[in-house]
Amino acid sequence: MAIAASEVGMENAWRDVLSGLERRLGGSDVETWFRQVELLRLDGDALVLGVPNRYVSEWIVDNYRVPLEEEIERAFRRRLVASWVADGEPATPAPAEEDGFPGHFRLNPSQTFETFVVGASNQFAHAASLNVSEAPGRTYNPLYIFGGVGLGKTHLLNAIGNRIRQRNPRARVVYLSAEDFSNEVINSIRYNRMDQLQEKYRRTCEVLLMDDIQFLESKPRTLEEFFHSFNALHSSGRRICVTSDRYPKDLDLPDRLKTRFEWGLRADILPPELETRVAILKRRADAEQVHLPDEVAMYIATHNASNVRKLEGSLTNLLAFSSFHGRPLSLAFAKELLGDFGEKRDAGPPSIERIQEVVARFSNLRVADLKGNRRSRVQTVPRQVAMYLCRKLTKHSFPEIGERFGRDHSTVMHAVRKIDEDIVKDADLRQRVETLERMIAGGREATS
Ligand code: ADP
Ligand code: MG
């Protein structure tokens, strides 16, 4: 028996679904896709939804089936099947072979190659990602994208997935974070569905895109599953791309896995140069259809050096405040809101605090870890690097630096000597120290 959708309760529940989706997916996806959906009626266990054309329902089913079903279940307080009517005709559900394989639904449709700004800092990672998504057959495998927080790793991984699916909508792409994977493993154990998980990752999947693989650390069961999936995919020439904010060898993972990450190609993303930061801001402003004066873009870009996410955050704040207060986007307004970092920051050497902060963030540690007593390699190397940089970039003495790390001067001397020696032999370390120097200096670049 069909119940008319005009009932207030149902309309409210549907609105609740939309706001739930907005929280999960972000406003623009919901705006683009779900605002075109009209709630028609509830028919038994089917929620009948109308869309202007088949393309819309197919895109939604392909990309958002799981979040949609979950939000419907939450808002309607029971499990319902979405049944689509396109242009007045029942629309066919997703192709049968896609059933049980909603691997790509998490792809963010707005993170594509088209929306990715290329500069010297990310050129190589961009080219490698493009190559992976376009070159058929085997090239380097896996692709390992490395970079600090907020530099575009997730964006590139999504761009790869979106491009592959654009070229072949049936490509069985799985995109997820290592954390999501771990949750899937846990649930599969709990509900006794391990064979399904193995089927999905070892056999059905054609391209595996796994974000933030540092989350595999200290999760033995997840690791084991990942290891076997990796082998199955790799040996049959299927593509694997992973991202991490650490180098393979700095991961606290078994050697057999770290070695595998080194089989393919590693592409590093460095903090963007000033020009790239300005270009990213301009592009973002264009997308929001606001005019961003050059001097304001330059100001924001100068004071958010090391992280694209923060860069965008500053712009978002500025836009929100400017429209809220009805103030034009002027340099004066930007300075007022974002603080006048310029004069304070561009003179003199960096502080020990800043060095500790940058090194900690880059190594995915807390500053307290750098000062702490743990001796695991994960912390020892960043700590030594931080001490080395303090000695190199500031005028502080060994005892002064030691004091700020809770160590005596001999520890600092040892660390400095060690890193000095190691960077000669170890290209990765050298590159990492150079990146850190740039990040530390980056936050203090003067407007020119
Ligand atoms: P990560 O995964 O490395 O922490 P993200 O990929 O989440 O970083 O990037 C953070 C934000 O910055 C995202 O909104 C992303 O779209 C944006 N971003 C990063 N790099 C670029 C770029 N080169 N061009 C455009 N946007 C970028
Ligand atoms: Mg990320």
CSV table of C-alpha atoms and ligand atoms in Angstrom, one decimal:
chain,number,residue,atom,x,y,z
A,1,MET,CA,0.0,0.0,0.0
A,2,ALA,CA,1.4,3.3,-1.1
A,3,ILE,CA,1.3,6.1,1.4
A,4,ALA,CA,1.3,9.6,0.0
A,5,ALA,CA,4.5,11.5,0.5
A,6,SER,CA,2.7,14.7,1.4
A,7,GLU,CA,2.5,13.4,5.0
A,8,VAL,CA,4.4,15.8,7.1
A,9,GLY,CA,6.3,13.1,9.0
A,10,MET,CA,7.8,11.7,5.8
A,11,GLU,CA,8.7,15.1,4.4
A,12,ASN,CA,10.5,15.8,7.7
A,13,ALA,CA,12.3,12.5,7.6
A,14,TRP,CA,13.4,13.1,4.1
A,15,ARG,CA,14.7,16.6,5.1
A,16,ASP,CA,16.6,14.8,7.8
A,17,VAL,CA,18.2,12.4,5.3
A,18,LEU,CA,19.4,15.4,3.3
A,19,SER,CA,20.9,17.2,6.3
A,20,GLY,CA,22.5,13.9,7.3
A,21,LEU,CA,24.0,13.6,3.9
A,22,GLU,CA,25.2,17.2,3.9
A,23,ARG,CA,27.1,16.5,7.2
A,24,ARG,CA,28.7,13.5,5.7
A,25,LEU,CA,29.4,14.5,2.1
A,26,GLY,CA,29.5,18.3,2.3
A,27,GLY,CA,27.0,20.8,1.1
A,28,SER,CA,28.1,21.0,-2.5
A,29,ASP,CA,27.6,17.3,-3.3
A,30,VAL,CA,24.2,17.4,-1.7
A,31,GLU,CA,23.4,20.6,-3.6
A,32,THR,CA,24.4,19.1,-6.9
A,33,TRP,CA,22.9,15.6,-6.7
A,34,PHE,CA,20.4,15.2,-3.9
A,35,ARG,CA,18.5,18.5,-4.3
A,36,GLN,CA,17.3,17.1,-7.6
A,37,VAL,CA,15.7,14.2,-5.8
A,38,GLU,CA,12.0,14.3,-5.0
A,39,LEU,CA,10.4,12.1,-2.4
A,40,LEU,CA,7.4,10.5,-4.1
A,41,ARG,CA,6.0,7.9,-1.8
A,42,LEU,CA,6.7,5.0,0.6
A,43,ASP,CA,5.7,1.8,-1.0
A,44,GLY,CA,6.1,-1.2,1.4
A,45,ASP,CA,9.8,-1.3,2.0
A,46,ALA,CA,10.6,0.9,-0.9
A,47,LEU,CA,11.2,4.6,-0.7
A,48,VAL,CA,10.2,5.8,-4.1
A,49,LEU,CA,12.4,8.7,-5.3
A,50,GLY,CA,12.0,10.8,-8.4
A,51,VAL,CA,14.8,12.3,-10.4
A,52,PRO,CA,14.8,14.4,-13.5
A,53,ASN,CA,16.8,11.7,-15.5
A,54,ARG,CA,18.5,8.4,-15.2
A,55,TYR,CA,21.9,9.9,-15.1
A,56,VAL,CA,21.2,11.5,-11.7
A,57,SER,CA,20.0,8.3,-10.1
A,58,GLU,CA,22.8,6.3,-11.6
A,59,TRP,CA,25.4,8.7,-10.3
A,60,ILE,CA,23.9,8.7,-6.9
A,61,VAL,CA,23.7,4.9,-6.7
A,62,ASP,CA,27.2,4.6,-8.0
A,63,ASN,CA,28.7,7.1,-5.7
A,64,TYR,CA,26.5,7.4,-2.6
A,65,ARG,CA,24.5,4.3,-2.2
A,66,VAL,CA,25.8,3.4,1.2
A,67,PRO,CA,25.6,6.8,2.8
A,68,LEU,CA,22.1,7.3,1.3
A,69,GLU,CA,20.9,3.9,2.6
A,70,GLU,CA,22.4,4.6,6.0
A,71,GLU,CA,20.8,8.0,6.3
A,72,ILE,CA,17.5,6.7,5.2
A,73,GLU,CA,17.6,4.0,7.8
A,74,ARG,CA,18.5,6.5,10.5
A,75,ALA,CA,15.9,9.1,9.6
A,76,PHE,CA,13.0,6.6,8.8
A,77,ARG,CA,14.1,4.4,11.7
A,78,ARG,CA,14.0,1.3,9.5
A,79,ARG,CA,15.8,-0.2,6.5
A,80,LEU,CA,14.3,0.9,3.2
A,81,VAL,CA,15.3,0.3,-0.4
A,82,ALA,CA,15.6,3.4,-2.6
A,83,SER,CA,13.6,2.8,-5.7
A,84,TRP,CA,14.1,5.4,-8.5
A,85,VAL,CA,11.7,6.9,-10.9
A,86,ALA,CA,13.5,8.9,-13.6
A,87,ASP,CA,11.4,11.2,-15.7
A,88,GLY,CA,8.2,9.4,-14.7
A,89,GLU,CA,9.6,5.9,-15.7
A,90,PRO,CA,11.0,3.4,-13.2
A,91,ALA,CA,14.8,3.6,-13.5
A,92,THR,CA,16.7,0.4,-13.5
A,93,PRO,CA,18.7,-0.2,-10.3
A,94,ALA,CA,22.5,-0.4,-10.5
A,95,PRO,CA,23.8,-3.2,-12.7
A,96,ALA,CA,23.7,-6.6,-11.0
A,97,GLU,CA,27.5,-7.1,-11.1
A,98,GLU,CA,27.9,-4.0,-9.0
A,99,ASP,CA,25.8,-5.5,-6.2
A,100,GLY,CA,27.9,-6.2,-3.2
A,101,PHE,CA,30.6,-4.1,-4.7
A,102,PRO,CA,30.0,-0.5,-3.6
A,103,GLY,CA,33.8,0.1,-3.3
A,104,HIS,CA,34.0,3.5,-4.9
A,105,PHE,CA,31.0,5.1,-3.2
A,106,ARG,CA,33.4,7.1,-1.0
A,107,LEU,CA,35.1,8.8,-3.9
A,108,ASN,CA,34.8,12.6,-3.6
A,109,PRO,CA,33.5,13.7,-7.0
A,110,SER,CA,34.9,17.2,-6.5
A,111,GLN,CA,38.5,16.1,-6.0
A,112,THR,CA,39.6,15.6,-9.6
A,113,PHE,CA,42.6,16.3,-11.8
A,114,GLU,CA,40.6,19.3,-13.1
A,115,THR,CA,40.4,20.9,-9.7
A,116,PHE,CA,44.0,20.1,-8.7
A,117,VAL,CA,46.4,23.0,-9.1
A,118,VAL,CA,49.8,21.8,-10.3
A,119,GLY,CA,53.1,23.5,-9.3
A,120,ALA,CA,56.7,22.5,-8.8
A,121,SER,CA,55.9,21.0,-5.4
A,122,ASN,CA,53.4,18.5,-6.6
A,123,GLN,CA,54.2,18.2,-10.3
A,124,PHE,CA,55.8,14.8,-10.1
A,125,ALA,CA,53.1,13.3,-7.9
A,126,HIS,CA,50.5,14.7,-10.2
A,127,ALA,CA,52.2,13.3,-13.3
A,128,ALA,CA,52.6,9.9,-11.7
A,129,SER,CA,48.9,9.9,-10.6
A,130,LEU,CA,47.8,10.8,-14.0
A,131,ASN,CA,49.9,8.1,-15.5
A,132,VAL,CA,48.4,5.5,-13.2
A,133,SER,CA,44.9,6.5,-14.1
A,134,GLU,CA,45.4,6.7,-17.8
A,135,ALA,CA,48.1,4.2,-18.8
A,136,PRO,CA,46.6,0.8,-19.5
A,137,GLY,CA,48.5,-2.2,-18.5
A,138,ARG,CA,51.4,-2.3,-16.1
A,139,THR,CA,53.5,0.6,-15.1
A,140,TYR,CA,55.1,1.0,-11.7
A,141,ASN,CA,53.0,-0.7,-9.0
A,142,PRO,CA,52.3,0.3,-6.3
A,143,LEU,CA,52.3,4.1,-6.5
A,144,TYR,CA,53.2,5.5,-3.1
A,145,ILE,CA,52.2,9.1,-2.6
A,146,PHE,CA,54.0,10.7,0.3
A,147,GLY,CA,53.5,14.2,1.7
A,148,GLY,CA,52.8,16.1,4.9
A,149,VAL,CA,49.3,16.8,6.3
A,150,GLY,CA,46.9,18.8,4.0
A,151,LEU,CA,49.1,18.8,0.9
A,152,GLY,CA,46.8,17.0,-1.5
A,153,LYS,CA,47.4,13.3,-1.0
A,154,THR,CA,43.7,12.5,-0.6
A,155,HIS,CA,42.8,14.8,-3.4
A,156,LEU,CA,45.2,13.0,-5.9
A,157,LEU,CA,44.0,9.6,-4.8
A,158,ASN,CA,40.4,10.6,-5.5
A,159,ALA,CA,41.4,12.1,-8.8
A,160,ILE,CA,42.9,8.8,-9.8
A,161,GLY,CA,39.7,7.0,-8.8
A,162,ASN,CA,37.4,9.5,-10.5
A,163,ARG,CA,39.4,9.5,-13.7
A,164,ILE,CA,39.5,5.7,-13.9
A,165,ARG,CA,35.7,5.6,-13.4
A,166,GLN,CA,35.2,8.3,-15.9
A,167,ARG,CA,37.0,6.3,-18.5
A,168,ASN,CA,35.3,3.1,-17.5
A,169,PRO,CA,32.3,3.5,-15.3
A,170,ARG,CA,32.3,-0.2,-14.6
A,171,ALA,CA,35.9,-0.3,-13.4
A,172,ARG,CA,35.9,-1.9,-10.0
A,173,VAL,CA,37.7,0.7,-8.0
A,174,VAL,CA,37.9,0.6,-4.3
A,175,TYR,CA,38.8,3.8,-2.5
A,176,LEU,CA,39.1,3.9,1.2
A,177,SER,CA,41.3,4.9,4.1
A,178,ALA,CA,43.3,2.3,6.0
A,179,GLU,CA,41.2,3.2,9.0
A,180,ASP,CA,38.0,2.3,7.0
A,181,PHE,CA,39.7,-0.9,5.9
A,182,SER,CA,40.5,-1.8,9.5
A,183,ASN,CA,36.8,-1.2,10.4
A,184,GLU,CA,35.7,-3.5,7.6
A,185,VAL,CA,38.1,-6.2,8.8
A,186,ILE,CA,36.7,-5.9,12.3
A,187,ASN,CA,33.1,-6.1,11.2
A,188,SER,CA,33.9,-9.0,8.9
A,189,ILE,CA,35.3,-10.9,11.8
A,190,ARG,CA,32.4,-10.0,14.1
A,191,TYR,CA,29.7,-11.0,11.6
A,192,ASN,CA,31.7,-14.0,10.2
A,193,ARG,CA,31.9,-12.5,6.7
A,194,MET,CA,35.7,-12.8,6.2
A,195,ASP,CA,35.3,-14.7,3.0
A,196,GLN,CA,33.2,-11.8,1.5
A,197,LEU,CA,35.9,-9.4,2.4
A,198,GLN,CA,38.6,-11.5,0.9
A,199,GLU,CA,36.5,-12.0,-2.2
A,200,LYS,CA,36.2,-8.2,-2.5
A,201,TYR,CA,39.8,-7.2,-2.0
A,202,ARG,CA,41.6,-10.2,-3.4
A,203,ARG,CA,39.5,-11.0,-6.4
A,204,THR,CA,36.8,-8.6,-7.4
A,205,CYS,CA,38.7,-5.4,-6.9
A,206,GLU,CA,40.6,-4.1,-10.0
A,207,VAL,CA,42.1,-1.0,-8.5
A,208,LEU,CA,42.8,-0.5,-4.8
A,209,LEU,CA,43.3,3.1,-3.6
A,210,MET,CA,44.1,3.2,0.1
A,211,ASP,CA,44.5,6.4,1.9
A,212,ASP,CA,46.7,7.0,5.0
A,213,ILE,CA,48.3,3.6,5.3
A,214,GLN,CA,50.1,4.7,8.4
A,215,PHE,CA,46.8,3.6,10.1
A,216,LEU,CA,47.7,0.0,9.4
A,217,GLU,CA,50.3,0.3,12.2
A,218,SER,CA,49.7,-1.9,15.2
A,219,LYS,CA,46.6,-3.6,13.7
A,220,PRO,CA,47.9,-7.1,13.1
A,221,ARG,CA,44.7,-8.6,11.7
A,222,THR,CA,44.1,-5.7,9.3
A,223,LEU,CA,47.8,-5.9,8.2
A,224,GLU,CA,47.5,-9.5,7.5
A,225,GLU,CA,44.5,-9.0,5.3
A,226,PHE,CA,46.1,-6.1,3.6
A,227,PHE,CA,49.2,-8.1,2.9
A,228,HIS,CA,47.4,-10.9,1.2
A,229,SER,CA,45.2,-8.5,-0.8
A,230,PHE,CA,48.3,-6.7,-1.9
A,231,ASN,CA,49.9,-9.9,-3.0
A,232,ALA,CA,46.8,-11.1,-4.9
A,233,LEU,CA,46.3,-7.7,-6.6
A,234,HIS,CA,50.0,-7.2,-7.4
A,235,SER,CA,50.7,-10.6,-8.8
A,236,SER,CA,47.8,-10.3,-11.2
A,237,GLY,CA,48.9,-6.9,-12.4
A,238,ARG,CA,46.1,-4.9,-10.7
A,239,ARG,CA,46.8,-1.4,-9.6
A,240,ILE,CA,47.5,-0.4,-6.0
A,241,CYS,CA,47.9,3.2,-4.9
A,242,VAL,CA,48.5,4.2,-1.3
A,243,THR,CA,49.2,7.5,0.5
A,244,SER,CA,51.0,8.2,3.7
A,245,ASP,CA,52.5,11.1,5.6
A,246,ARG,CA,55.6,9.0,6.2
A,247,TYR,CA,58.2,7.3,4.1
A,248,PRO,CA,57.8,3.5,3.8
A,249,LYS,CA,60.8,2.8,5.9
A,250,ASP,CA,59.6,5.0,8.7
A,251,LEU,CA,56.4,3.1,9.1
A,252,ASP,CA,56.1,0.8,12.0
A,253,LEU,CA,55.1,-2.1,9.8
A,254,PRO,CA,56.7,-5.5,9.1
A,255,ASP,CA,59.6,-5.4,6.7
A,256,ARG,CA,57.9,-7.7,4.2
A,257,LEU,CA,55.2,-5.0,3.7
A,258,LYS,CA,57.6,-2.0,3.7
A,259,THR,CA,59.7,-3.8,1.0
A,260,ARG,CA,56.5,-4.1,-1.1
A,261,PHE,CA,55.8,-0.4,-0.9
A,262,GLU,CA,59.2,0.1,-2.4
A,263,TRP,CA,58.6,-2.1,-5.3
A,264,GLY,CA,56.8,0.6,-7.3
A,265,LEU,CA,57.2,4.3,-7.5
A,266,ARG,CA,57.2,6.9,-4.7
A,267,ALA,CA,56.0,10.3,-5.5
A,268,ASP,CA,56.5,13.1,-2.9
A,269,ILE,CA,54.3,16.1,-2.5
A,270,LEU,CA,56.2,19.1,-1.0
A,271,PRO,CA,54.6,22.2,0.6
A,272,PRO,CA,53.5,24.4,-2.3
A,273,GLU,CA,55.4,27.5,-3.3
A,274,LEU,CA,53.9,30.9,-3.0
A,275,GLU,CA,52.7,31.0,-6.6
A,276,THR,CA,50.9,27.7,-6.3
A,277,ARG,CA,49.3,28.7,-3.1
A,278,VAL,CA,48.0,31.9,-4.8
A,279,ALA,CA,46.7,29.8,-7.7
A,280,ILE,CA,44.9,27.4,-5.4
A,281,LEU,CA,43.2,30.3,-3.6
A,282,LYS,CA,42.2,31.9,-6.9
A,283,ARG,CA,40.8,28.7,-8.2
A,284,ARG,CA,38.8,28.2,-5.0
A,285,ALA,CA,37.5,31.7,-5.1
A,286,ASP,CA,36.4,31.2,-8.7
A,287,ALA,CA,34.6,28.1,-7.8
A,288,GLU,CA,32.7,30.1,-5.1
A,289,GLN,CA,32.2,32.8,-7.7
A,290,VAL,CA,33.7,35.5,-5.6
A,291,HIS,CA,36.3,38.0,-6.7
A,292,LEU,CA,39.5,37.6,-4.7
A,293,PRO,CA,41.8,40.6,-5.2
A,294,ASP,CA,45.4,39.7,-5.9
A,295,GLU,CA,46.8,41.4,-2.9
A,296,VAL,CA,44.4,39.6,-0.6
A,297,ALA,CA,45.3,36.2,-2.2
A,298,MET,CA,48.9,37.1,-1.8
A,299,TYR,CA,48.4,38.0,1.9
A,300,ILE,CA,46.6,34.7,2.7
A,301,ALA,CA,49.1,32.7,0.7
A,302,THR,CA,52.0,34.3,2.5
A,303,HIS,CA,50.7,33.5,5.9
A,304,ASN,CA,49.7,29.9,5.4
A,305,ALA,CA,52.7,28.3,4.0
A,306,SER,CA,52.8,24.7,4.7
A,307,ASN,CA,49.4,23.3,4.4
A,308,VAL,CA,46.7,23.7,1.7
A,309,ARG,CA,43.9,22.7,4.0
A,310,LYS,CA,44.8,25.7,6.3
A,311,LEU,CA,45.1,27.9,3.3
A,312,GLU,CA,41.6,27.0,2.2
A,313,GLY,CA,40.4,27.4,5.8
A,314,SER,CA,41.6,30.9,6.0
A,315,LEU,CA,39.9,31.8,2.7
A,316,THR,CA,36.6,30.2,3.9
A,317,ASN,CA,36.7,32.2,7.1
A,318,LEU,CA,37.4,35.3,5.3
A,319,LEU,CA,34.6,34.7,2.8
A,320,ALA,CA,32.2,33.8,5.6
A,321,PHE,CA,33.0,36.9,7.7
A,322,SER,CA,33.0,39.2,4.7
A,323,SER,CA,29.5,38.2,3.7
A,324,PHE,CA,28.3,38.1,7.2
A,325,HIS,CA,29.5,41.6,8.0
A,326,GLY,CA,28.9,42.9,4.6
A,327,ARG,CA,32.5,44.0,4.3
A,328,PRO,CA,34.4,44.0,1.0
A,329,LEU,CA,37.3,41.5,0.6
A,330,SER,CA,40.0,44.1,1.1
A,331,LEU,CA,43.6,43.7,2.3
A,332,ALA,CA,42.7,45.7,5.4
A,333,PHE,CA,39.8,43.4,6.2
A,334,ALA,CA,42.0,40.3,5.7
A,335,LYS,CA,44.7,41.7,8.0
A,336,GLU,CA,42.1,42.5,10.6
A,337,LEU,CA,40.6,39.0,10.5
A,338,LEU,CA,43.6,36.9,10.0
A,339,GLY,CA,46.0,38.9,12.2
A,340,ASP,CA,48.9,40.8,10.9
A,341,PHE,CA,51.5,38.0,11.0
A,342,GLY,CA,53.7,39.7,8.5
A,343,GLU,CA,55.6,42.1,10.7
A,344,LYS,CA,56.0,39.6,13.5
A,345,ARG,CA,57.1,36.7,11.5
A,346,ASP,CA,59.4,37.7,8.8
A,347,ALA,CA,62.4,38.8,10.8
A,348,GLY,CA,65.1,36.7,12.4
A,349,PRO,CA,65.6,33.0,12.9
A,350,PRO,CA,62.7,30.7,13.8
A,351,SER,CA,62.1,29.8,17.4
A,352,ILE,CA,62.8,26.4,18.9
A,353,GLU,CA,59.0,26.0,19.4
A,354,ARG,CA,58.3,26.5,15.8
A,355,ILE,CA,60.9,23.9,14.8
A,356,GLN,CA,59.5,21.4,17.2
A,357,GLU,CA,56.0,22.1,16.0
A,358,VAL,CA,56.8,21.7,12.4
A,359,VAL,CA,58.9,18.6,12.9
A,360,ALA,CA,56.2,17.0,15.1
A,361,ARG,CA,53.4,17.7,12.7
A,362,PHE,CA,55.4,16.5,9.7
A,363,SER,CA,56.3,13.3,11.6
A,364,ASN,CA,52.8,12.8,12.8
A,365,LEU,CA,53.8,13.1,16.4
A,366,ARG,CA,53.0,15.6,19.2
A,367,VAL,CA,55.5,18.1,20.4
A,368,ALA,CA,55.4,16.2,23.7
A,369,ASP,CA,56.7,13.1,21.9
A,370,LEU,CA,59.8,15.0,20.8
A,371,LYS,CA,60.4,15.9,24.3
A,372,GLY,CA,59.4,12.6,25.7
A,373,ASN,CA,61.7,9.7,26.7
A,374,ARG,CA,60.5,7.0,24.3
A,375,ARG,CA,63.3,5.4,22.3
A,376,SER,CA,61.4,3.8,19.5
A,377,ARG,CA,62.8,4.7,16.1
A,378,VAL,CA,59.6,6.4,15.1
A,379,GLN,CA,60.4,9.1,17.6
A,380,THR,CA,64.1,9.0,17.9
A,381,VAL,CA,64.8,10.2,14.3
A,382,PRO,CA,62.4,13.1,14.3
A,383,ARG,CA,63.7,14.1,17.7
A,384,GLN,CA,67.3,14.1,16.4
A,385,VAL,CA,66.2,16.0,13.2
A,386,ALA,CA,64.5,18.6,15.3
A,387,MET,CA,67.6,19.1,17.5
A,388,TYR,CA,69.8,19.2,14.3
A,389,LEU,CA,67.5,21.9,12.8
A,390,CYS,CA,67.5,23.9,16.1
A,391,ARG,CA,71.3,24.0,16.0
A,392,LYS,CA,71.4,24.8,12.3
A,393,LEU,CA,68.7,27.4,12.1
A,394,THR,CA,68.9,29.2,15.5
A,395,LYS,CA,71.7,30.7,17.5
A,396,HIS,CA,71.0,28.7,20.6
A,397,SER,CA,73.8,26.7,22.3
A,398,PHE,CA,73.8,23.0,22.8
A,399,PRO,CA,72.8,23.3,26.5
A,400,GLU,CA,70.0,25.7,25.6
A,401,ILE,CA,68.6,23.4,23.0
A,402,GLY,CA,69.0,20.4,25.3
A,403,GLU,CA,67.0,22.1,27.9
A,404,ARG,CA,64.0,22.6,25.6
A,405,PHE,CA,64.0,18.9,24.7
A,406,GLY,CA,64.5,17.8,28.3
A,407,ARG,CA,67.9,16.4,27.5
A,408,ASP,CA,71.5,17.4,28.3
A,409,HIS,CA,73.9,19.0,25.8
A,410,SER,CA,75.7,15.8,25.0
A,411,THR,CA,72.5,14.3,23.6
A,412,VAL,CA,72.1,17.2,21.4
A,413,MET,CA,75.7,17.1,20.2
A,414,HIS,CA,75.3,13.5,19.4
A,415,ALA,CA,72.1,14.0,17.5
A,416,VAL,CA,73.5,16.8,15.4
A,417,ARG,CA,76.6,14.8,14.5
A,418,LYS,CA,74.5,11.8,13.7
A,419,ILE,CA,72.2,13.6,11.4
A,420,ASP,CA,75.1,15.5,9.8
A,421,GLU,CA,76.7,12.2,8.9
A,422,ASP,CA,73.5,10.4,7.9
A,423,ILE,CA,72.2,13.0,5.4
A,424,VAL,CA,75.3,12.4,3.4
A,425,LYS,CA,74.5,8.7,2.9
A,426,ASP,CA,70.8,8.8,3.1
A,427,ALA,CA,69.0,10.7,0.3
A,428,ASP,CA,65.5,10.3,1.8
A,429,LEU,CA,66.7,11.8,5.1
A,430,ARG,CA,68.4,14.6,3.2
A,431,GLN,CA,65.2,15.4,1.3
A,432,ARG,CA,63.1,15.2,4.4
A,433,VAL,CA,65.4,17.6,6.3
A,434,GLU,CA,65.3,20.0,3.3
A,435,THR,CA,61.5,19.8,3.2
A,436,LEU,CA,61.3,20.6,6.9
A,437,GLU,CA,63.6,23.6,6.5
A,438,ARG,CA,61.4,24.9,3.8
A,439,MET,CA,58.3,24.3,5.9
A,440,ILE,CA,59.9,26.1,8.9
A,441,ALA,CA,61.0,29.0,6.7
A,442,GLY,CA,57.7,28.9,4.8
A,443,GLY,CA,55.6,30.1,7.7
A,444,ARG,CA,57.8,33.2,7.8
A,445,GLU,CA,58.1,34.1,4.2
A,446,ALA,CA,57.8,37.8,3.8
A,447,THR,CA,55.3,39.5,1.4
A,448,SER,CA,57.3,40.7,-1.5
B,1,ADP,P1,46.1,15.3,2.6
B,1,ADP,O1,45.3,14.2,2.2
B,1,ADP,O2,47.5,15.3,2.0
B,1,ADP,O3,46.1,15.6,4.1
B,1,ADP,P2,44.1,16.7,1.1
B,1,ADP,O4,44.1,16.0,-0.2
B,1,ADP,O5,42.9,16.4,2.0
B,1,ADP,O6,45.4,16.6,1.9
B,1,ADP,O7,44.1,18.3,0.8
B,1,ADP,C1,43.6,19.3,1.7
B,1,ADP,C2,42.7,20.3,1.0
B,1,ADP,O8,43.5,21.0,0.1
B,1,ADP,C3,41.6,19.6,0.1
B,1,ADP,O9,40.5,20.4,0.2
B,1,ADP,C4,42.2,19.6,-1.3
B,1,ADP,O10,41.2,19.6,-2.2
B,1,ADP,C5,43.0,20.9,-1.3
B,1,ADP,N1,44.2,20.8,-2.1
B,1,ADP,C6,45.4,20.2,-1.8
B,1,ADP,N2,46.3,20.4,-2.8
B,1,ADP,C7,45.6,21.0,-3.8
B,1,ADP,C8,46.0,21.4,-5.1
B,1,ADP,N3,47.2,21.2,-5.6
B,1,ADP,N4,45.1,22.1,-5.8
B,1,ADP,C9,43.8,22.3,-5.3
B,1,ADP,N5,43.4,21.9,-4.1
B,1,ADP,C10,44.3,21.3,-3.3
B,2,MG,MG,44.3,12.9,3.5
